[in-house]
Coordinates of C-alpha atoms and ligand atoms in Angstrom, one line a residue:
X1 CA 0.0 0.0 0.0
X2 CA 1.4 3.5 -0.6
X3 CA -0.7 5.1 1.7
X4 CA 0.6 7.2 4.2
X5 CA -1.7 6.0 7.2
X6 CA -0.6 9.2 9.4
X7 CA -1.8 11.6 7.0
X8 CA -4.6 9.5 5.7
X9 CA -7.6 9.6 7.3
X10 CA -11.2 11.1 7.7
X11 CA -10.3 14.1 9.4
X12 CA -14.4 14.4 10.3
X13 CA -12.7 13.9 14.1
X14 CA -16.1 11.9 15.2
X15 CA -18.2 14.6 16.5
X16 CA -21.5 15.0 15.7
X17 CA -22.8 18.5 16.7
X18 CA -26.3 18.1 15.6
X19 CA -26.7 15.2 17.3
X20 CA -28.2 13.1 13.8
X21 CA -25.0 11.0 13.1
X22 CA -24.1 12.4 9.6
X23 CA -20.8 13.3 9.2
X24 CA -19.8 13.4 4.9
X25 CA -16.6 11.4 4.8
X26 CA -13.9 13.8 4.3
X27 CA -10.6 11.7 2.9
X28 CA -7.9 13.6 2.9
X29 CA -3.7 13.2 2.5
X30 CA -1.5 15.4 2.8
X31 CA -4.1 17.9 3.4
X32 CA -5.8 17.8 0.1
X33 CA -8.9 15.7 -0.1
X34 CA -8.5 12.0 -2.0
X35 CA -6.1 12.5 -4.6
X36 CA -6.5 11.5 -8.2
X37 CA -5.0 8.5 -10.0
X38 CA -2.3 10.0 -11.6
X39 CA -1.3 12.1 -8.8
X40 CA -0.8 8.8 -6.8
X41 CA 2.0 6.4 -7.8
X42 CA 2.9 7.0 -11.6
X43 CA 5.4 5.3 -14.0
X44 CA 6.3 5.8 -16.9
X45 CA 5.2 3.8 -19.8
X46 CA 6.9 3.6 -23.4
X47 CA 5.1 3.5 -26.1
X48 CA 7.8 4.1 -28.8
X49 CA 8.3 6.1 -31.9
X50 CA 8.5 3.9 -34.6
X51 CA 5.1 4.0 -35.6
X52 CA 4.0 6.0 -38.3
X53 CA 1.9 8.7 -36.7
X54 CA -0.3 10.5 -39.1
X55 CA -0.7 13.4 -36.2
X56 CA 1.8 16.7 -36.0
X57 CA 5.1 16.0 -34.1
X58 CA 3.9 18.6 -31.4
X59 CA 0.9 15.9 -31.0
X60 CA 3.2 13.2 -30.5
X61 CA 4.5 11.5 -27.2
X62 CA 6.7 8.7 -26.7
X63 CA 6.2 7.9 -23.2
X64 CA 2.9 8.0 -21.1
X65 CA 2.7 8.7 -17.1
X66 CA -0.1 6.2 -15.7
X67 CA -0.8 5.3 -12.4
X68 CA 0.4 2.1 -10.9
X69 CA -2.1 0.9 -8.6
X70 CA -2.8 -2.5 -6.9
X71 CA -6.8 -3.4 -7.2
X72 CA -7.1 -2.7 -3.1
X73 CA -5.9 0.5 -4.0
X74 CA -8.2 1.2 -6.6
X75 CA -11.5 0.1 -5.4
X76 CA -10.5 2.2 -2.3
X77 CA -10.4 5.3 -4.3
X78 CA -13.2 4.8 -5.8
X79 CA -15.3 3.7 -2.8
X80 CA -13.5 7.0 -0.8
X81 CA -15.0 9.4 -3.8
X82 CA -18.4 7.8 -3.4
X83 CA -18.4 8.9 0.2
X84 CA -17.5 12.2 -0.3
X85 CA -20.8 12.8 -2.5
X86 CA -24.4 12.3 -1.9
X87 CA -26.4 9.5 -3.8
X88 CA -29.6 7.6 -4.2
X89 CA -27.2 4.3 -2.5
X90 CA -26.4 6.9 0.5
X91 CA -29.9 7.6 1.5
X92 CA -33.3 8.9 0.5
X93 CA -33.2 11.3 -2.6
X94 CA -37.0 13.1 -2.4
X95 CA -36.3 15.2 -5.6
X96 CA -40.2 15.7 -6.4
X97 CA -41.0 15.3 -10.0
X98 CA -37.1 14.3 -10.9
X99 CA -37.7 11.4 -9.0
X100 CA -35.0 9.4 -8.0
X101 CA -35.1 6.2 -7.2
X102 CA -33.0 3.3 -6.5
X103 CA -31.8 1.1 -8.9
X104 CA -32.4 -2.2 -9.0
X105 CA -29.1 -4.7 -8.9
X106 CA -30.6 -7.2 -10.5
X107 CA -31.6 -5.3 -13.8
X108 CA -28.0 -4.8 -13.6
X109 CA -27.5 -8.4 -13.8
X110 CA -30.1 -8.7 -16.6
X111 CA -28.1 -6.3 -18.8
X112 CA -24.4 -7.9 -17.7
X113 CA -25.8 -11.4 -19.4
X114 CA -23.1 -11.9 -22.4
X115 CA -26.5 -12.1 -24.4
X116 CA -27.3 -8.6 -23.9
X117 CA -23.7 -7.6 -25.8
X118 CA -24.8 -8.1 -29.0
X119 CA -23.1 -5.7 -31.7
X120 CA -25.8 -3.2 -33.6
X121 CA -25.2 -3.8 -36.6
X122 CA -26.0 -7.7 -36.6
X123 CA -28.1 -9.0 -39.2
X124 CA -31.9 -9.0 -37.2
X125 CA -32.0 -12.8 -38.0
X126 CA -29.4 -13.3 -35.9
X127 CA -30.6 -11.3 -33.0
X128 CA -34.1 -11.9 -32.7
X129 CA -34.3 -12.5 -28.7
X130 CA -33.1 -8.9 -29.0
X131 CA -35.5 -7.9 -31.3
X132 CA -38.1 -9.8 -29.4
X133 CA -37.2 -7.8 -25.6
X134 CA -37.5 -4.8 -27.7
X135 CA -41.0 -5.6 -29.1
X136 CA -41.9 -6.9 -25.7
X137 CA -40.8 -3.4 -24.6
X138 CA -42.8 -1.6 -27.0
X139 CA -45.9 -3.5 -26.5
X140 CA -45.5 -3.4 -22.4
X141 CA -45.0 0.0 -22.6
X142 CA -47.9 0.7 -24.8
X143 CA -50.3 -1.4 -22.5
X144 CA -48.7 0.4 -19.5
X145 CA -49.5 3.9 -21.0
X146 CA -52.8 2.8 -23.7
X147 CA -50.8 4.0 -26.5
X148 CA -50.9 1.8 -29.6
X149 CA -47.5 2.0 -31.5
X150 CA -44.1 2.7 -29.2
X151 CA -40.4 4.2 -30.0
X152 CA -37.7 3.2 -28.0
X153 CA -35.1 5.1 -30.0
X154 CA -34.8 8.9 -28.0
X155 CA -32.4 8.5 -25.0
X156 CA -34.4 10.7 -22.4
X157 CA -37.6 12.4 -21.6
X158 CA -36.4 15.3 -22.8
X159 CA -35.3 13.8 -26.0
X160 CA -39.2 12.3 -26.0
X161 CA -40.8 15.4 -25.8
X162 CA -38.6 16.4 -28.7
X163 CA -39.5 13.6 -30.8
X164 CA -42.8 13.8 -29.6
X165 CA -44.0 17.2 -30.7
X166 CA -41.9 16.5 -33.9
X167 CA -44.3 13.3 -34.9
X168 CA -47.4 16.2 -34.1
X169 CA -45.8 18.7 -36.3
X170 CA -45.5 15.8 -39.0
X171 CA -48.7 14.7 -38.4
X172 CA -50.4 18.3 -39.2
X173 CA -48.2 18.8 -41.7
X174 CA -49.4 15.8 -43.5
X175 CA -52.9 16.8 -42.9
X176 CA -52.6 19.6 -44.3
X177 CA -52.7 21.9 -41.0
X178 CA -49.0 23.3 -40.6
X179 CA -50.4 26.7 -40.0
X180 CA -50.9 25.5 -36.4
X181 CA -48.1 27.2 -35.0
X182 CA -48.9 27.3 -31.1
X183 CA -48.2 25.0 -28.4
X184 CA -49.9 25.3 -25.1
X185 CA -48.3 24.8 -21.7
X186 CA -49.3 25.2 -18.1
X187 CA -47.3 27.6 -16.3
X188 CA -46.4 24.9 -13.7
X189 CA -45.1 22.6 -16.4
X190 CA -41.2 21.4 -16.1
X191 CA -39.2 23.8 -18.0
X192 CA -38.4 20.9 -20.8
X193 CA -42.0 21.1 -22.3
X194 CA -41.6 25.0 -23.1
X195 CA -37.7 24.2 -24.3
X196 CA -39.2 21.3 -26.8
X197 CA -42.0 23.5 -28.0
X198 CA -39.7 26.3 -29.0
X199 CA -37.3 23.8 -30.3
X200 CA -40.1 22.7 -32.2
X201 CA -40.6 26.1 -33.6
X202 CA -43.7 26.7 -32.1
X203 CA -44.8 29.6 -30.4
X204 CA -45.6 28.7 -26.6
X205 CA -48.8 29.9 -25.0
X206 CA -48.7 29.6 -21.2
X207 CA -51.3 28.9 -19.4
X208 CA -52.5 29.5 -15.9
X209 CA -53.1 27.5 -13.0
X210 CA -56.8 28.2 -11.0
X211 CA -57.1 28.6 -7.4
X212 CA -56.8 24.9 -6.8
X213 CA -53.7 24.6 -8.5
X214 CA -55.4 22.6 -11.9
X215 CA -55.5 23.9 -15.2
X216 CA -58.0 26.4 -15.6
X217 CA -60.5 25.9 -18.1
X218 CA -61.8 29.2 -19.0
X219 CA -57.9 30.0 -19.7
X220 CA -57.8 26.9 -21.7
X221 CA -60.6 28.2 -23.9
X222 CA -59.6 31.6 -24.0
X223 CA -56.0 30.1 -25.6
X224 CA -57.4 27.5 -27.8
X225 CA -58.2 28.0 -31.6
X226 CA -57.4 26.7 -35.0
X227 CA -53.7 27.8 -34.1
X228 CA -53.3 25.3 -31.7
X229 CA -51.1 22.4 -32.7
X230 CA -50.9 20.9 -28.9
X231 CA -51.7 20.7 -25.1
X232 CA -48.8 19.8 -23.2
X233 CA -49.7 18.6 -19.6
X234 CA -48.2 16.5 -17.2
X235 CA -51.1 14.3 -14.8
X236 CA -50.9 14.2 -12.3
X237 CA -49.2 17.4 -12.4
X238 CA -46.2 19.0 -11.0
X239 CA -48.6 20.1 -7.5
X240 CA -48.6 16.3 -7.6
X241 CA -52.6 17.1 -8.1
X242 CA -54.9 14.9 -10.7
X243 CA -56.3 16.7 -13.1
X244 CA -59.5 15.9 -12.9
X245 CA -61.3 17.7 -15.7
X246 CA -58.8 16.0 -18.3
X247 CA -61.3 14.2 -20.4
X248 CA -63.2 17.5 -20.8
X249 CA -59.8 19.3 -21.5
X250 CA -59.4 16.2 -24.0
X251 CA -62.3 17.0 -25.7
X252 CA -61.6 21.0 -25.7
X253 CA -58.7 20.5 -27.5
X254 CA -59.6 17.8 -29.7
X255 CA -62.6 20.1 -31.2
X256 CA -60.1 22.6 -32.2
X257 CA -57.8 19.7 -34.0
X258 CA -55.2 20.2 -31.6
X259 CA -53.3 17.1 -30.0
X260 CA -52.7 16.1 -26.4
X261 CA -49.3 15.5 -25.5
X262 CA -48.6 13.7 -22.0
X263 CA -45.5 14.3 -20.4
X264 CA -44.7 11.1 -18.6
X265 CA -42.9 12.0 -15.4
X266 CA -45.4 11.7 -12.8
X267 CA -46.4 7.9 -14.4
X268 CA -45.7 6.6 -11.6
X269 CA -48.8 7.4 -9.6
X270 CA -51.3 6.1 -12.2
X271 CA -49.0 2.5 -12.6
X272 CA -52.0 0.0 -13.4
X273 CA -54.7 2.0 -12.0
X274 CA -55.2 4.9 -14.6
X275 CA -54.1 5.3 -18.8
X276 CA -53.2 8.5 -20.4
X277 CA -54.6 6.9 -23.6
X278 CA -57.6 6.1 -21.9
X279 CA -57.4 10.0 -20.4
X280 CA -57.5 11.0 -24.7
X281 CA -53.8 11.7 -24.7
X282 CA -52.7 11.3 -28.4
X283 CA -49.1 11.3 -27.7
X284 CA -46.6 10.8 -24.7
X285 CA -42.9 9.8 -23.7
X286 CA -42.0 7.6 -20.5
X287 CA -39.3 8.5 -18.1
X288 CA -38.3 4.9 -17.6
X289 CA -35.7 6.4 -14.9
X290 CA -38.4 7.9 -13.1
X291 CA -41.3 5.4 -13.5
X292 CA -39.2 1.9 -13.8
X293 CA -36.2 2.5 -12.0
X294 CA -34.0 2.4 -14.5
X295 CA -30.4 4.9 -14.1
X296 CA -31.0 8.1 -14.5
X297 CA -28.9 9.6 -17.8
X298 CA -28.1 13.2 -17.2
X299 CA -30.5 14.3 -19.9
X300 CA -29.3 10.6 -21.7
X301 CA -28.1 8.0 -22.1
X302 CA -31.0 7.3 -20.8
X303 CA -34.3 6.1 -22.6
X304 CA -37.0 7.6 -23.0
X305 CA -39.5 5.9 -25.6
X306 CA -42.6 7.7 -27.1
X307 CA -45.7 6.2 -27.2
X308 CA -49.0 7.4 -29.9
X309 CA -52.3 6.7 -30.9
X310 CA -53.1 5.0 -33.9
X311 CA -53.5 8.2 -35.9
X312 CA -50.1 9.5 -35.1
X313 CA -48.2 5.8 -35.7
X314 CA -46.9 6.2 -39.3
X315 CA -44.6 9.5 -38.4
X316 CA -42.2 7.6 -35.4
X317 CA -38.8 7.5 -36.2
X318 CA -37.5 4.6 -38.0
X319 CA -36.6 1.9 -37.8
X320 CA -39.0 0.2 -35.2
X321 CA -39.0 -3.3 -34.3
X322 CA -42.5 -5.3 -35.2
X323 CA -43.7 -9.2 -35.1
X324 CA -44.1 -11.0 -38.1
X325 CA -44.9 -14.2 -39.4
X326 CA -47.0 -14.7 -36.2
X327 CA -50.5 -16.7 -36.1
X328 CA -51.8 -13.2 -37.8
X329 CA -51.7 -10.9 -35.0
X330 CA -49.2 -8.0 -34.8
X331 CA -47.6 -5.9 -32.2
X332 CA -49.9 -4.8 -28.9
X333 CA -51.5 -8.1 -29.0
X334 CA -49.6 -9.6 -26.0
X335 CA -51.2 -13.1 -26.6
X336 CA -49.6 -13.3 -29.8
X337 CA -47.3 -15.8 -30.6
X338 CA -45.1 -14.7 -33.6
X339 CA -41.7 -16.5 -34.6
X340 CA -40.3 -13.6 -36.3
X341 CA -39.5 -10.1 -35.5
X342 CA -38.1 -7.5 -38.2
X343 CA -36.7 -3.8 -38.3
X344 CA -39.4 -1.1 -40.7
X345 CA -39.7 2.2 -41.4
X346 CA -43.1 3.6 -40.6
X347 CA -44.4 4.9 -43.3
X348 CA -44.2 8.6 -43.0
X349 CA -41.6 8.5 -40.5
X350 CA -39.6 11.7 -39.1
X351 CA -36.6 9.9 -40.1
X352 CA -34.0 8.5 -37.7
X353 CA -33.1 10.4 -34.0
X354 CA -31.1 7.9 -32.3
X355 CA -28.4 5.6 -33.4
X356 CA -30.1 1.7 -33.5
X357 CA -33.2 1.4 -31.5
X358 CA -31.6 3.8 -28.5
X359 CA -29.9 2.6 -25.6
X360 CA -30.6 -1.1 -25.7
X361 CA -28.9 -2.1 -22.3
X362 CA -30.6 0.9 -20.0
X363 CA -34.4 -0.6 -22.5
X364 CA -33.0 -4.4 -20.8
X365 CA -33.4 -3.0 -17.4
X366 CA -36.9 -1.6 -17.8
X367 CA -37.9 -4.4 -19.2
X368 CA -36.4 -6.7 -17.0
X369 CA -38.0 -4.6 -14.2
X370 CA -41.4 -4.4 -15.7
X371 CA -41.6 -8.3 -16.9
X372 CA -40.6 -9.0 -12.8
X373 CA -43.1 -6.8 -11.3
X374 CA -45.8 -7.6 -13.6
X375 CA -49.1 -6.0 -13.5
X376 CA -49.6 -5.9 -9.9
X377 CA -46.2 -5.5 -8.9
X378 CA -46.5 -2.0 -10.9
X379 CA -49.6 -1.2 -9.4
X380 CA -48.6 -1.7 -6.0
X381 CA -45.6 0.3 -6.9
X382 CA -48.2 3.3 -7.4
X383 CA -49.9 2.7 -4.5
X384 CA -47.0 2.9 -2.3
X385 CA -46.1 5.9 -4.1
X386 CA -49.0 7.9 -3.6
X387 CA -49.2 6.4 0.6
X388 CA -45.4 7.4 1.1
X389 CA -45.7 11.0 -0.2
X390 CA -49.1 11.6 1.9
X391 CA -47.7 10.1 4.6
X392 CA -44.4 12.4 4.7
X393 CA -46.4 15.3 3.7
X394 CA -49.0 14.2 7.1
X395 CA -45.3 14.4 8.9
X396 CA -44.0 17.3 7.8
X397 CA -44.1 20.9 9.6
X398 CA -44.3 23.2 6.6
X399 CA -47.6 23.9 5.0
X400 CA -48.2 22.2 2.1
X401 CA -51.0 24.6 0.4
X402 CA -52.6 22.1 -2.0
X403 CA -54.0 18.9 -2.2
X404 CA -55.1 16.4 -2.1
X405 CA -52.5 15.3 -3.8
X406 CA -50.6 11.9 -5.0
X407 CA -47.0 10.8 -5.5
X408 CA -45.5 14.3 -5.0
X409 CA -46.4 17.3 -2.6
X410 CA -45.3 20.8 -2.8
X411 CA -44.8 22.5 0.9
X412 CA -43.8 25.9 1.4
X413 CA -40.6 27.1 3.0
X414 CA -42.5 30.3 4.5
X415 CA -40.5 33.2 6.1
X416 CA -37.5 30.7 5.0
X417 CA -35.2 30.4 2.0
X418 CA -35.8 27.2 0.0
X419 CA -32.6 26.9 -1.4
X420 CA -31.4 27.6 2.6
X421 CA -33.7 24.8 3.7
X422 CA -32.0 22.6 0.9
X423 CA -28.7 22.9 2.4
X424 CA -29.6 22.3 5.8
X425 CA -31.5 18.8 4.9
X426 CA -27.8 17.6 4.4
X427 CA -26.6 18.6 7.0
X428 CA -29.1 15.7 8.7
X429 CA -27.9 13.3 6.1
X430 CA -30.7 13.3 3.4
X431 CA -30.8 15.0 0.2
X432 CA -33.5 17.8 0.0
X433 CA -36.2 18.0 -2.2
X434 CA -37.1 19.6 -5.4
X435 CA -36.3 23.6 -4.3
X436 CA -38.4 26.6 -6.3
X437 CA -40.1 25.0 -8.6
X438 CA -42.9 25.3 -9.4
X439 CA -43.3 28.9 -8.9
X440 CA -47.1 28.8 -7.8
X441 CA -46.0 27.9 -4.4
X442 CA -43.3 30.5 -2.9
X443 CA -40.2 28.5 -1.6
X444 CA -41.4 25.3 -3.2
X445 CA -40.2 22.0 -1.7
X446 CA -41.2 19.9 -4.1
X447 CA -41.3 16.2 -2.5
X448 CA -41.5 13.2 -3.8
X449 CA -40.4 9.8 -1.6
X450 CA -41.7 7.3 -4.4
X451 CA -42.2 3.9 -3.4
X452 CA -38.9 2.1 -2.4
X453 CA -38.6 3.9 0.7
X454 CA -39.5 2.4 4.1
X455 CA -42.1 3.8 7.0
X456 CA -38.4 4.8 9.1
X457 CA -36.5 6.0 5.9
X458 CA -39.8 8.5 5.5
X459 CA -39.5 9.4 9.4
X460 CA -36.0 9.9 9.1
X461 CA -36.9 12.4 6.3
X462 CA -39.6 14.2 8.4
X463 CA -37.4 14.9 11.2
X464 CA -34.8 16.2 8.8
X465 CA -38.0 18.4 7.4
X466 CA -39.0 19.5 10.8
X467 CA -35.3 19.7 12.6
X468 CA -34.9 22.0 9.9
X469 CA -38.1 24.2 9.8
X470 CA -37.3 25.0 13.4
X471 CA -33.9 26.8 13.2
X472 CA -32.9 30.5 12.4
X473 CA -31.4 32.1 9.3
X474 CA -28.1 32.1 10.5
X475 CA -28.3 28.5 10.9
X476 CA -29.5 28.2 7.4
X477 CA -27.2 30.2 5.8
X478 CA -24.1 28.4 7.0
X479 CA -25.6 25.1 5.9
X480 CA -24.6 22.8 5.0
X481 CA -21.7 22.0 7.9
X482 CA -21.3 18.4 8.0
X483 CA -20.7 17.8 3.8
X484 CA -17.7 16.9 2.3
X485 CA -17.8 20.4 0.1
X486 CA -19.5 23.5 1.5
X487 CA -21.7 26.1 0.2
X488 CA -20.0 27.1 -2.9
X489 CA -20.4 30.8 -4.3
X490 CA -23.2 29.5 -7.3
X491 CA -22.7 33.1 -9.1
X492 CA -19.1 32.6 -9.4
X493 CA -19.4 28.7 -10.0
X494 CA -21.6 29.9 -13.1
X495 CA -19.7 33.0 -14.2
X496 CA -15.9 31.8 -13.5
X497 CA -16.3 28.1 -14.2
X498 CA -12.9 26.0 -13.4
X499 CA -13.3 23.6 -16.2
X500 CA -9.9 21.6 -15.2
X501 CA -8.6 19.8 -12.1
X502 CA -7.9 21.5 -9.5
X503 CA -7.3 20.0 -5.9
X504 CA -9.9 19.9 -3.0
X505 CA -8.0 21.1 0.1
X506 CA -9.7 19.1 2.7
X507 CA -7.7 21.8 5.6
X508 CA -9.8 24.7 4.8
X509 CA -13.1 24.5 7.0
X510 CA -15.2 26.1 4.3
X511 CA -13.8 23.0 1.9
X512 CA -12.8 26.0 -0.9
X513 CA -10.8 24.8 -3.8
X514 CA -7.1 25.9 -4.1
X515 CA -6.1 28.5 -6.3
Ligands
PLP601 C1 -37.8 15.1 -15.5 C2 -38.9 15.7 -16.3 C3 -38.8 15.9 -17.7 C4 -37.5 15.6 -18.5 O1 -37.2 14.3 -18.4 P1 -35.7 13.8 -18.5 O2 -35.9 12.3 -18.7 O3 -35.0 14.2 -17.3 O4 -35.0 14.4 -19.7 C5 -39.9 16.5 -18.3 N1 -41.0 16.8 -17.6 C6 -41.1 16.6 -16.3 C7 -42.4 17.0 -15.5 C8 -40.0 16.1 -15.5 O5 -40.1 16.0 -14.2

């Protein structure tokens, strides 16, 4: 080991002022926090000149510092930097509509199968059980949402919306109605849906909330007209409240030949119990990170498939994956047994927007997790959705101005700072929720448990809530105390990014980064 054990250690010095046990590990040697590969042991590798190097000279090396490490070394490293952050593993990530949840390991497993390493390019008679999960996939999803044809090809929800509101545009288009040019979006909506629109290039009509925090429908009608390519909404919405006009807002829209796009982040309250095709949504994406615990992707790779109505079917992106050859029945017939699957191109597709079908092994784990909860597994998973976020929000100090709600609740900081509050909630060892957002309630904490955590990990939460809700400004503002990093200056962080290394003094108190 090349260690220094005197200098290397978590300097957190085992006290735990606020009396909740957290302390951030803080590995430092040296005084600088866990070094980085290279600056550990290094040698010196050669990799010789004698190859003809079409690069410049200036471009050219002939030896190569690495670091040479034992594996103990290594996976200690590695497991060192994982302490010094906050993750879903380390405790319980409320991030209302975000929604993280843990990650399965055996999906993990599922996707690690040699099978599952099959190269893209194969010939599709080769890799039919591939071509089978993916149909599976489609048709599951399809079911799940009461959508009739599915993409899996764009790589997050974001990416879906895209694609989604691209297919709408197409579908006009085709019908002759690409003077719609408007795209209308509740002013609580996640910021993605008025990103895609423009993207779109539409022109985004925002709409307000009424006093209950639901769309309101004589601002709906006010906005609608033969302009109106789409209603965007999200259900329940980002209040966490069901919308419960929706098959009148459904039928509003429809009359004016507009579509209804559902933006499937909060999915995971209706699991089994409600459909957004069945609600008269025409179009939708799935967050499978937020709905079937898959990873999430930073905005991809992730997956986040698309599902339409009939109507809207022949504009997905190509290829998609169908069943052939069957005993006559084709895709969304789950009975159906065919012995052939095959690659198409719809027929007035928006062309291609992700290399292959997407990101095949993060599609393995939601199907491996769907296919092993089954229908009631995922409806149970809604259920205990909806009971843990009530329950927290019962719990909870801070007034949480509507309801009733489902999987989510939005409470109020009050006189206090919600990015403040955010801190603190570290400080007791769980990760805050959803801060500011939306803007109809002032100091939003957005709060969402979903279903994997327990009755304690919930009452663990609320006393972080409630620890916190009773303690002054100054407290707030020097929050968080007990992290591996401290409260960094966000204005500068933004204006004056460091966009290379530099090292993390773990000797300065406030945790700043060296100059
Ligand atoms: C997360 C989220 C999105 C974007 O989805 P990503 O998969 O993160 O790209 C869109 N709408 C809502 C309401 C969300 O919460």
């Amino acid at each position: 080991m090349s260690d220094d054990r005197s200098e290397n250690g978590n300097d957190n010095g085992g006290g735990h002022a606020n009396g909740n046990g957290y302390d951030q590990a803080r590995w430092t040697r040296n005084g600088q926090y866990e070094p980085l590969l290279s600056e550990k042991n290094q040698t010196r590798v050669e990799i010789g000149t004698d190859v003809d190097s079409p690069l410049p000279d200036e471009l050219t090396r002939d030896d190569l510092e690495l670091p040479e490490l034992s594996e103990p070394e290594l996976a200690r490293h590695y497991t060192r930097l994982s302490q010094m952050i906050y993750g879903i593993d380390s405790g319980p990530y409320p991030l209302g509509s975000c929604t993280m949840k843990y990650n399965p390991k055996f999906t993990e497993d599922v996707a690690a199968l040699p099978s599952a390493a099959v190269h893209p390019d194969r010939d599709p008679e080769s890799v039919q059980g591939t071509l089978e999960v993916l149909a599976r996939l489609q048709d599951y999803l399809g079911r799940i949402g009461g959508m009739d044809a599915v993409t899996l090809q764009p790589p997050a929800g974001a990416a879906g919306e895209f694609v989604g509101i691209r297919v709408a545009a197409a579908y006009h288009e085709h019908n002759g109605e690409g003077h719609r040019h408007e795209v209308i979006i509740p002013e609580s909506a996640h910021g993605t849906n008025f990103a895609t629109a423009a993207l779109g290039g539409y022109d985004v009509v925002s709409l307000p909330s009424d006093d209950a925090g639901r769309v309101d429908l004589e601002a709906l009608e006010a906005a609608l007209s033969e302009d109106t390519a789409a209603l965007m909404l999200t259900n329940p919405n980002t209040l966490g409240l069901f919308e419960r006009d929706i098959t009148e807002i459904a039928e509003m829209v429809h009359d004016v030949g507009g579509l209804l796009y559902y933006d499937g982040a909060n999915l995971n309250a209706l699991l089994g119990r409600a459909r957004p095709g069945d609600m008269g949504f025409d179009v939708m994406h799935y967050n499978v990170h937020k709905t079937f615990a898959t990873p999430h992707g930073g905005g991809g790779p992730g997956a986040g498939p698309v599902g339409v109505v009939e109507d809207l079917a022949p504009f997905l992106p190509a290829p998609r994956v169908r069943a052939v050859d069957g005993d006559g029945r084709d895709e969304g017939d789950s009975n159906a047994t065919p012995s052939k699957y095959e690659l198409f191109d719809p027929e007035h597709t928006i062309g291609q927007v992700h290399g292959y079908q997407g990101n095949w092994l993060v599609l393995v784990k939601a199907f491996a997790y769907i296919a092993r909860l089954g229908d009631e597994g995922l409806t149970d998973a809604s259920a205990k959705a909806v009971l843990n976020a009530n329950y927290l929000a019962s719990q909870v100090d801070y007034e949480v101005p509507y309801g009733p709600f489902h999987h989510e609740f939005v409470a109020s900081a009050g006189e206090q700072d919600a990015a403040d509050v955010a801190k603190r909630m570290l400080d007791y060892g769980v990760h805050p929720p959803t801060t500011k957002w939306p803007e109809i309630v002032s100091g939003a904490l957005m709060t969402e448990p979903t279903e994997i955590e327990s009755k304690s990990t919930l009452d663990t939460l609320a006393n972080a809530f409630n620890a916190v809700a009773g303690e002054d400004s100054e407290t707030l503002e020097a929050a968080p105390e007990r992290t591996t990093a401290r409260r960094i200056d966000q204005t500068s962080a933004a204006r004056n990014p460091r966009l290379s290394w530099h090292a993390l003094t773990g000797g300065e108190e406030d945790g700043e980064r060296e100059t």
